């Protein structure tokens, strides 16, 4: 059976990261995680470097503004921290309204990918809901985007936001294929109200079907917000993933 890799996007624990980064990573490791997806690694580079040496956690991936930010600096710092995949977390909605706009956005990310290759870093993209809301001859904007990407650029499919946008995450995974290397997993009702988000397995998401559709993708727990203790949400999410992801 394929080894299941579990990770957590540290944006979920951002308040704790800002007050006690080493302690937060220690708590994440104690939950049973072996991997993390770094948040604001450029700002907290030195703190991450020290804390990662004190835990078994591996920084498989990280988010950084690549298309509109300083991609060269992000790639350099990612290489220093041993980050394997650097992911653009958001390209604004107005750049997804026409096919030409989408293809231009893909070209920008391809340029970053070429820059990152020499550093041994893979580049990826993370979606929200706006990338799947508009129809382009039976395909979502995210699919048009994927077709315009270089072969080695990957996708981190935020399964919840895909469903909120009206797409089936399972069907998207099937159509996007092996380019989907990471899954963002959270739960809740299909609403844009962030505080209504829930731990994985406690809402409307077809979690088991999603996991079966992407057996090789890294499972990344990520909540944009949560009404309770985010550490509890992360812990409960991991427990559910381990139970159903067999």
mmCIF file of C-alpha atoms in Angstrom:
data_model
loop_
_atom_site.group_PDB
_atom_site.id
_atom_site.type_symbol
_atom_site.label_atom_id
_atom_site.label_comp_id
_atom_site.label_asym_id
_atom_site.label_seq_id
_atom_site.Cartn_x
_atom_site.Cartn_y
_atom_site.Cartn_z
ATOM 1 C CA UNK A 1 0.000 0.000 0.000
ATOM 2 C CA UNK A 2 1.170 3.542 -0.754
ATOM 3 C CA UNK A 3 2.616 5.292 2.284
ATOM 4 C CA UNK A 4 0.259 8.047 3.383
ATOM 5 C CA UNK A 5 2.038 11.320 4.100
ATOM 6 C CA UNK A 6 0.255 13.645 6.517
ATOM 7 C CA UNK A 7 1.113 17.291 7.023
ATOM 8 C CA UNK A 8 -0.425 20.443 8.455
ATOM 9 C CA UNK A 9 -0.443 23.950 7.007
ATOM 10 C CA UNK A 10 0.847 26.061 9.867
ATOM 11 C CA UNK A 11 -1.446 28.939 8.892
ATOM 12 C CA UNK A 12 -4.030 26.919 10.815
ATOM 13 C CA UNK A 13 -1.952 27.528 13.955
ATOM 14 C CA UNK A 14 -0.814 31.036 13.034
ATOM 15 C CA UNK A 15 -1.602 32.674 16.370
ATOM 16 C CA UNK A 16 0.463 30.068 18.192
ATOM 17 C CA UNK A 17 3.266 30.353 15.620
ATOM 18 C CA UNK A 18 3.457 34.090 16.234
ATOM 19 C CA UNK A 19 3.783 33.673 19.998
ATOM 20 C CA UNK A 20 5.735 30.401 20.336
ATOM 21 C CA UNK A 21 6.997 28.916 17.100
ATOM 22 C CA UNK A 22 9.256 26.231 18.639
ATOM 23 C CA UNK A 23 6.554 25.140 21.071
ATOM 24 C CA UNK A 24 3.985 24.972 18.286
ATOM 25 C CA UNK A 25 6.156 22.711 16.149
ATOM 26 C CA UNK A 26 6.846 20.516 19.171
ATOM 27 C CA UNK A 27 3.100 20.128 19.765
ATOM 28 C CA UNK A 28 2.523 19.290 16.104
ATOM 29 C CA UNK A 29 5.199 16.601 16.232
ATOM 30 C CA UNK A 30 3.717 15.198 19.445
ATOM 31 C CA UNK A 31 0.372 14.729 17.667
ATOM 32 C CA UNK A 32 2.057 12.312 15.280
ATOM 33 C CA UNK A 33 2.777 14.517 12.293
ATOM 34 C CA UNK A 34 6.052 13.937 10.484
ATOM 35 C CA UNK A 35 5.666 16.779 7.980
ATOM 36 C CA UNK A 36 4.641 20.420 7.952
ATOM 37 C CA UNK A 37 3.702 23.035 5.391
ATOM 38 C CA UNK A 38 5.371 26.252 6.478
ATOM 39 C CA UNK A 39 3.592 29.585 6.804
ATOM 40 C CA UNK A 40 5.505 32.878 6.578
ATOM 41 C CA UNK A 41 8.851 31.105 6.385
ATOM 42 C CA UNK A 42 10.451 34.207 4.919
ATOM 43 C CA UNK A 43 9.507 36.222 8.005
ATOM 44 C CA UNK A 44 10.380 33.478 10.496
ATOM 45 C CA UNK A 45 13.242 31.838 8.594
ATOM 46 C CA UNK A 46 15.740 31.691 11.463
ATOM 47 C CA UNK A 47 13.149 30.559 13.996
ATOM 48 C CA UNK A 48 11.987 27.787 11.673
ATOM 49 C CA UNK A 49 15.558 26.700 11.010
ATOM 50 C CA UNK A 50 16.253 26.306 14.719
ATOM 51 C CA UNK A 51 12.909 24.700 15.570
ATOM 52 C CA UNK A 52 13.026 22.172 12.740
ATOM 53 C CA UNK A 53 16.335 20.822 14.022
ATOM 54 C CA UNK A 54 14.683 20.108 17.378
ATOM 55 C CA UNK A 55 11.807 18.000 15.978
ATOM 56 C CA UNK A 56 11.488 15.161 13.439
ATOM 57 C CA UNK A 57 9.267 17.368 11.263
ATOM 58 C CA UNK A 58 10.122 17.760 7.580
ATOM 59 C CA UNK A 59 9.114 20.907 5.670
ATOM 60 C CA UNK A 60 7.708 19.130 2.639
ATOM 61 C CA UNK A 61 6.078 22.309 1.361
ATOM 62 C CA UNK A 62 5.462 25.974 2.053
ATOM 63 C CA UNK A 63 3.300 28.823 0.817
ATOM 64 C CA UNK A 64 4.791 32.022 -0.576
ATOM 65 C CA UNK A 65 3.710 34.822 -2.885
ATOM 66 C CA UNK A 66 5.489 33.876 -6.103
ATOM 67 C CA UNK A 67 3.619 35.485 -8.987
ATOM 68 C CA UNK A 68 3.384 38.955 -7.444
ATOM 69 C CA UNK A 69 6.075 38.642 -4.763
ATOM 70 C CA UNK A 70 9.852 38.258 -4.689
ATOM 71 C CA UNK A 71 10.110 34.757 -6.110
ATOM 72 C CA UNK A 72 13.914 34.745 -6.207
ATOM 73 C CA UNK A 73 14.164 35.467 -2.488
ATOM 74 C CA UNK A 74 11.482 32.905 -1.671
ATOM 75 C CA UNK A 75 13.270 30.201 -3.656
ATOM 76 C CA UNK A 76 16.593 31.015 -2.033
ATOM 77 C CA UNK A 77 15.174 30.857 1.497
ATOM 78 C CA UNK A 78 13.193 27.713 0.708
ATOM 79 C CA UNK A 79 16.386 26.009 -0.399
ATOM 80 C CA UNK A 80 18.100 27.051 2.831
ATOM 81 C CA UNK A 81 15.304 25.470 4.883
ATOM 82 C CA UNK A 82 15.106 22.274 2.841
ATOM 83 C CA UNK A 83 11.574 22.942 1.578
ATOM 84 C CA UNK A 84 10.742 20.569 -1.258
ATOM 85 C CA UNK A 85 7.741 22.284 -2.858
ATOM 86 C CA UNK A 86 6.986 25.990 -2.892
ATOM 87 C CA UNK A 87 3.321 26.782 -3.471
ATOM 88 C CA UNK A 88 1.644 29.968 -4.682
ATOM 89 C CA UNK A 89 -1.381 30.196 -2.370
ATOM 90 C CA UNK A 90 -3.532 32.677 -4.275
ATOM 91 C CA UNK A 91 -3.865 34.410 -7.611
ATOM 92 C CA UNK A 92 -6.602 37.030 -7.405
ATOM 93 C CA UNK A 93 -10.050 36.301 -8.840
ATOM 94 C CA UNK A 94 -9.950 38.946 -11.573
ATOM 95 C CA UNK A 95 -7.123 36.995 -13.251
ATOM 96 C CA UNK A 96 -9.447 34.019 -13.749
ATOM 97 C CA UNK A 97 -12.207 35.659 -15.805
ATOM 98 C CA UNK A 98 -10.946 34.871 -19.327
ATOM 99 C CA UNK A 99 -8.921 32.067 -20.860
ATOM 100 C CA UNK A 100 -6.212 34.569 -21.822
ATOM 101 C CA UNK A 101 -5.970 35.828 -18.240
ATOM 102 C CA UNK A 102 -5.688 32.285 -16.914
ATOM 103 C CA UNK A 103 -3.022 31.310 -19.423
ATOM 104 C CA UNK A 104 -1.065 34.469 -18.566
ATOM 105 C CA UNK A 105 -1.191 33.545 -14.872
ATOM 106 C CA UNK A 106 0.060 30.065 -15.717
ATOM 107 C CA UNK A 107 2.899 31.550 -17.761
ATOM 108 C CA UNK A 108 3.929 33.644 -14.764
ATOM 109 C CA UNK A 109 4.060 30.577 -12.535
ATOM 110 C CA UNK A 110 5.989 28.667 -15.199
ATOM 111 C CA UNK A 111 8.585 31.413 -15.069
ATOM 112 C CA UNK A 112 8.980 30.886 -11.335
ATOM 113 C CA UNK A 113 9.278 27.132 -11.891
ATOM 114 C CA UNK A 114 12.160 27.637 -14.294
ATOM 115 C CA UNK A 115 13.862 29.818 -11.699
ATOM 116 C CA UNK A 116 13.381 27.176 -8.994
ATOM 117 C CA UNK A 117 14.609 24.162 -10.955
ATOM 118 C CA UNK A 118 18.286 24.880 -10.387
ATOM 119 C CA UNK A 119 17.600 24.966 -6.641
ATOM 120 C CA UNK A 120 15.884 21.574 -6.781
ATOM 121 C CA UNK A 121 12.546 23.033 -5.695
ATOM 122 C CA UNK A 122 9.181 22.142 -7.202
ATOM 123 C CA UNK A 123 6.627 24.914 -7.746
ATOM 124 C CA UNK A 124 2.896 24.482 -7.207
ATOM 125 C CA UNK A 125 -0.423 26.289 -7.009
ATOM 126 C CA UNK A 126 -3.150 26.215 -4.343
ATOM 127 C CA UNK A 127 -6.729 27.035 -5.306
ATOM 128 C CA UNK A 128 -9.656 28.687 -3.601
ATOM 129 C CA UNK A 129 -13.215 28.690 -4.938
ATOM 130 C CA UNK A 130 -13.001 31.301 -7.693
ATOM 131 C CA UNK A 131 -10.805 29.087 -9.880
ATOM 132 C CA UNK A 132 -13.645 26.591 -10.359
ATOM 133 C CA UNK A 133 -16.742 28.801 -10.486
ATOM 134 C CA UNK A 134 -16.572 29.760 -14.159
ATOM 135 C CA UNK A 135 -17.162 27.331 -17.014
ATOM 136 C CA UNK A 136 -14.826 27.205 -20.017
ATOM 137 C CA UNK A 137 -16.376 24.793 -22.515
ATOM 138 C CA UNK A 138 -17.169 22.271 -19.823
ATOM 139 C CA UNK A 139 -13.983 22.776 -17.829
ATOM 140 C CA UNK A 140 -13.139 24.828 -14.794
ATOM 141 C CA UNK A 141 -10.624 27.632 -14.837
ATOM 142 C CA UNK A 142 -8.329 25.463 -12.743
ATOM 143 C CA UNK A 143 -8.270 22.854 -15.505
ATOM 144 C CA UNK A 144 -7.493 25.484 -18.130
ATOM 145 C CA UNK A 145 -4.713 26.719 -15.854
ATOM 146 C CA UNK A 146 -3.322 23.206 -15.375
ATOM 147 C CA UNK A 147 -3.189 22.593 -19.123
ATOM 148 C CA UNK A 148 -1.039 25.708 -19.543
ATOM 149 C CA UNK A 149 1.432 24.776 -16.807
ATOM 150 C CA UNK A 150 4.829 23.256 -17.455
ATOM 151 C CA UNK A 151 4.916 19.528 -16.824
ATOM 152 C CA UNK A 152 6.771 19.772 -13.511
ATOM 153 C CA UNK A 153 4.473 22.376 -11.905
ATOM 154 C CA UNK A 154 2.124 20.709 -9.421
ATOM 155 C CA UNK A 155 -1.220 21.446 -7.823
ATOM 156 C CA UNK A 156 -2.299 21.552 -4.219
ATOM 157 C CA UNK A 157 -6.031 20.980 -4.483
ATOM 158 C CA UNK A 158 -7.950 22.640 -1.695
ATOM 159 C CA UNK A 159 -10.765 20.134 -1.722
ATOM 160 C CA UNK A 160 -13.078 22.167 0.499
ATOM 161 C CA UNK A 161 -12.862 25.345 -1.573
ATOM 162 C CA UNK A 162 -13.345 23.323 -4.748
ATOM 163 C CA UNK A 163 -16.620 22.005 -3.343
ATOM 164 C CA UNK A 164 -17.662 25.477 -2.157
ATOM 165 C CA UNK A 165 -17.048 26.720 -5.703
ATOM 166 C CA UNK A 166 -19.468 24.152 -7.060
ATOM 167 C CA UNK A 167 -17.034 21.514 -8.307
ATOM 168 C CA UNK A 168 -16.685 17.914 -7.217
ATOM 169 C CA UNK A 169 -13.268 17.473 -5.626
ATOM 170 C CA UNK A 170 -13.264 13.793 -6.571
ATOM 171 C CA UNK A 171 -14.026 14.550 -10.219
ATOM 172 C CA UNK A 172 -11.430 17.326 -10.304
ATOM 173 C CA UNK A 173 -8.779 14.960 -8.988
ATOM 174 C CA UNK A 174 -9.705 12.475 -11.699
ATOM 175 C CA UNK A 175 -9.426 15.091 -14.441
ATOM 176 C CA UNK A 176 -6.282 16.781 -13.129
ATOM 177 C CA UNK A 177 -4.523 13.470 -12.569
ATOM 178 C CA UNK A 178 -1.005 13.105 -11.220
ATOM 179 C CA UNK A 179 -0.469 16.870 -11.169
ATOM 180 C CA UNK A 180 -2.377 16.889 -7.848
ATOM 181 C CA UNK A 181 0.459 16.229 -5.394
ATOM 182 C CA UNK A 182 -1.045 17.808 -2.278
ATOM 183 C CA UNK A 183 -4.565 17.943 -0.841
ATOM 184 C CA UNK A 184 -5.763 20.632 1.542
ATOM 185 C CA UNK A 185 -8.291 18.982 3.819
ATOM 186 C CA UNK A 186 -10.825 20.610 6.102
ATOM 187 C CA UNK A 187 -14.549 20.220 6.597
ATOM 188 C CA UNK A 188 -17.758 22.047 7.376
ATOM 189 C CA UNK A 189 -20.865 23.233 5.572
ATOM 190 C CA UNK A 190 -20.258 24.507 2.038
ATOM 191 C CA UNK A 191 -20.061 28.170 2.969
ATOM 192 C CA UNK A 192 -17.530 30.976 2.732
ATOM 193 C CA UNK A 193 -18.001 31.768 6.446
ATOM 194 C CA UNK A 194 -14.585 30.778 7.761
ATOM 195 C CA UNK A 195 -15.582 30.300 11.397
ATOM 196 C CA UNK A 196 -18.003 27.570 10.344
ATOM 197 C CA UNK A 197 -15.148 25.349 9.197
ATOM 198 C CA UNK A 198 -14.750 22.063 11.079
ATOM 199 C CA UNK A 199 -12.169 19.324 11.628
ATOM 200 C CA UNK A 200 -11.883 16.777 8.839
ATOM 201 C CA UNK A 201 -14.695 14.241 9.034
ATOM 202 C CA UNK A 202 -17.173 16.450 10.874
ATOM 203 C CA UNK A 203 -18.869 18.233 7.982
ATOM 204 C CA UNK A 204 -20.182 17.725 4.462
ATOM 205 C CA UNK A 205 -16.968 16.724 2.670
ATOM 206 C CA UNK A 206 -16.747 13.269 1.003
ATOM 207 C CA UNK A 207 -13.429 12.694 2.727
ATOM 208 C CA UNK A 208 -13.021 8.956 2.134
ATOM 209 C CA UNK A 209 -13.793 9.287 -1.579
ATOM 210 C CA UNK A 210 -11.338 12.166 -1.940
ATOM 211 C CA UNK A 211 -8.557 10.198 -0.291
ATOM 212 C CA UNK A 212 -9.217 7.161 -2.473
ATOM 213 C CA UNK A 213 -9.099 9.350 -5.579
ATOM 214 C CA UNK A 214 -5.609 10.646 -4.723
ATOM 215 C CA UNK A 215 -3.768 7.845 -2.903
ATOM 216 C CA UNK A 216 -0.320 9.317 -3.518
ATOM 217 C CA UNK A 217 -1.060 12.958 -2.647
ATOM 218 C CA UNK A 218 0.191 14.457 0.610
ATOM 219 C CA UNK A 219 -2.706 14.953 3.022
ATOM 220 C CA UNK A 220 -2.411 18.479 4.438
ATOM 221 C CA UNK A 221 -4.730 19.472 7.289
ATOM 222 C CA UNK A 222 -5.640 23.152 6.906
ATOM 223 C CA UNK A 223 -8.405 25.284 8.355
ATOM 224 C CA UNK A 224 -8.739 28.955 7.481
ATOM 225 C CA UNK A 225 -10.379 29.554 10.851
ATOM 226 C CA UNK A 226 -12.109 27.614 13.613
ATOM 227 C CA UNK A 227 -14.442 28.597 16.430
ATOM 228 C CA UNK A 228 -12.680 26.333 18.933
ATOM 229 C CA UNK A 229 -9.076 25.464 19.758
ATOM 230 C CA UNK A 230 -7.205 25.042 16.449
ATOM 231 C CA UNK A 231 -4.880 22.467 18.015
ATOM 232 C CA UNK A 232 -7.932 20.334 18.785
ATOM 233 C CA UNK A 233 -9.135 20.732 15.197
ATOM 234 C CA UNK A 234 -5.767 19.623 13.841
ATOM 235 C CA UNK A 235 -5.566 16.670 16.240
ATOM 236 C CA UNK A 236 -9.095 15.498 15.434
ATOM 237 C CA UNK A 237 -8.455 15.884 11.707
ATOM 238 C CA UNK A 238 -5.327 13.753 11.806
ATOM 239 C CA UNK A 239 -7.089 11.087 13.847
ATOM 240 C CA UNK A 240 -9.898 10.894 11.305
ATOM 241 C CA UNK A 241 -7.505 10.738 8.362
ATOM 242 C CA UNK A 242 -5.544 7.888 9.905
ATOM 243 C CA UNK A 243 -8.775 5.989 10.605
ATOM 244 C CA UNK A 244 -10.329 6.286 7.145
ATOM 245 C CA UNK A 245 -7.236 6.484 4.929
ATOM 246 C CA UNK A 246 -6.459 2.775 4.679
#
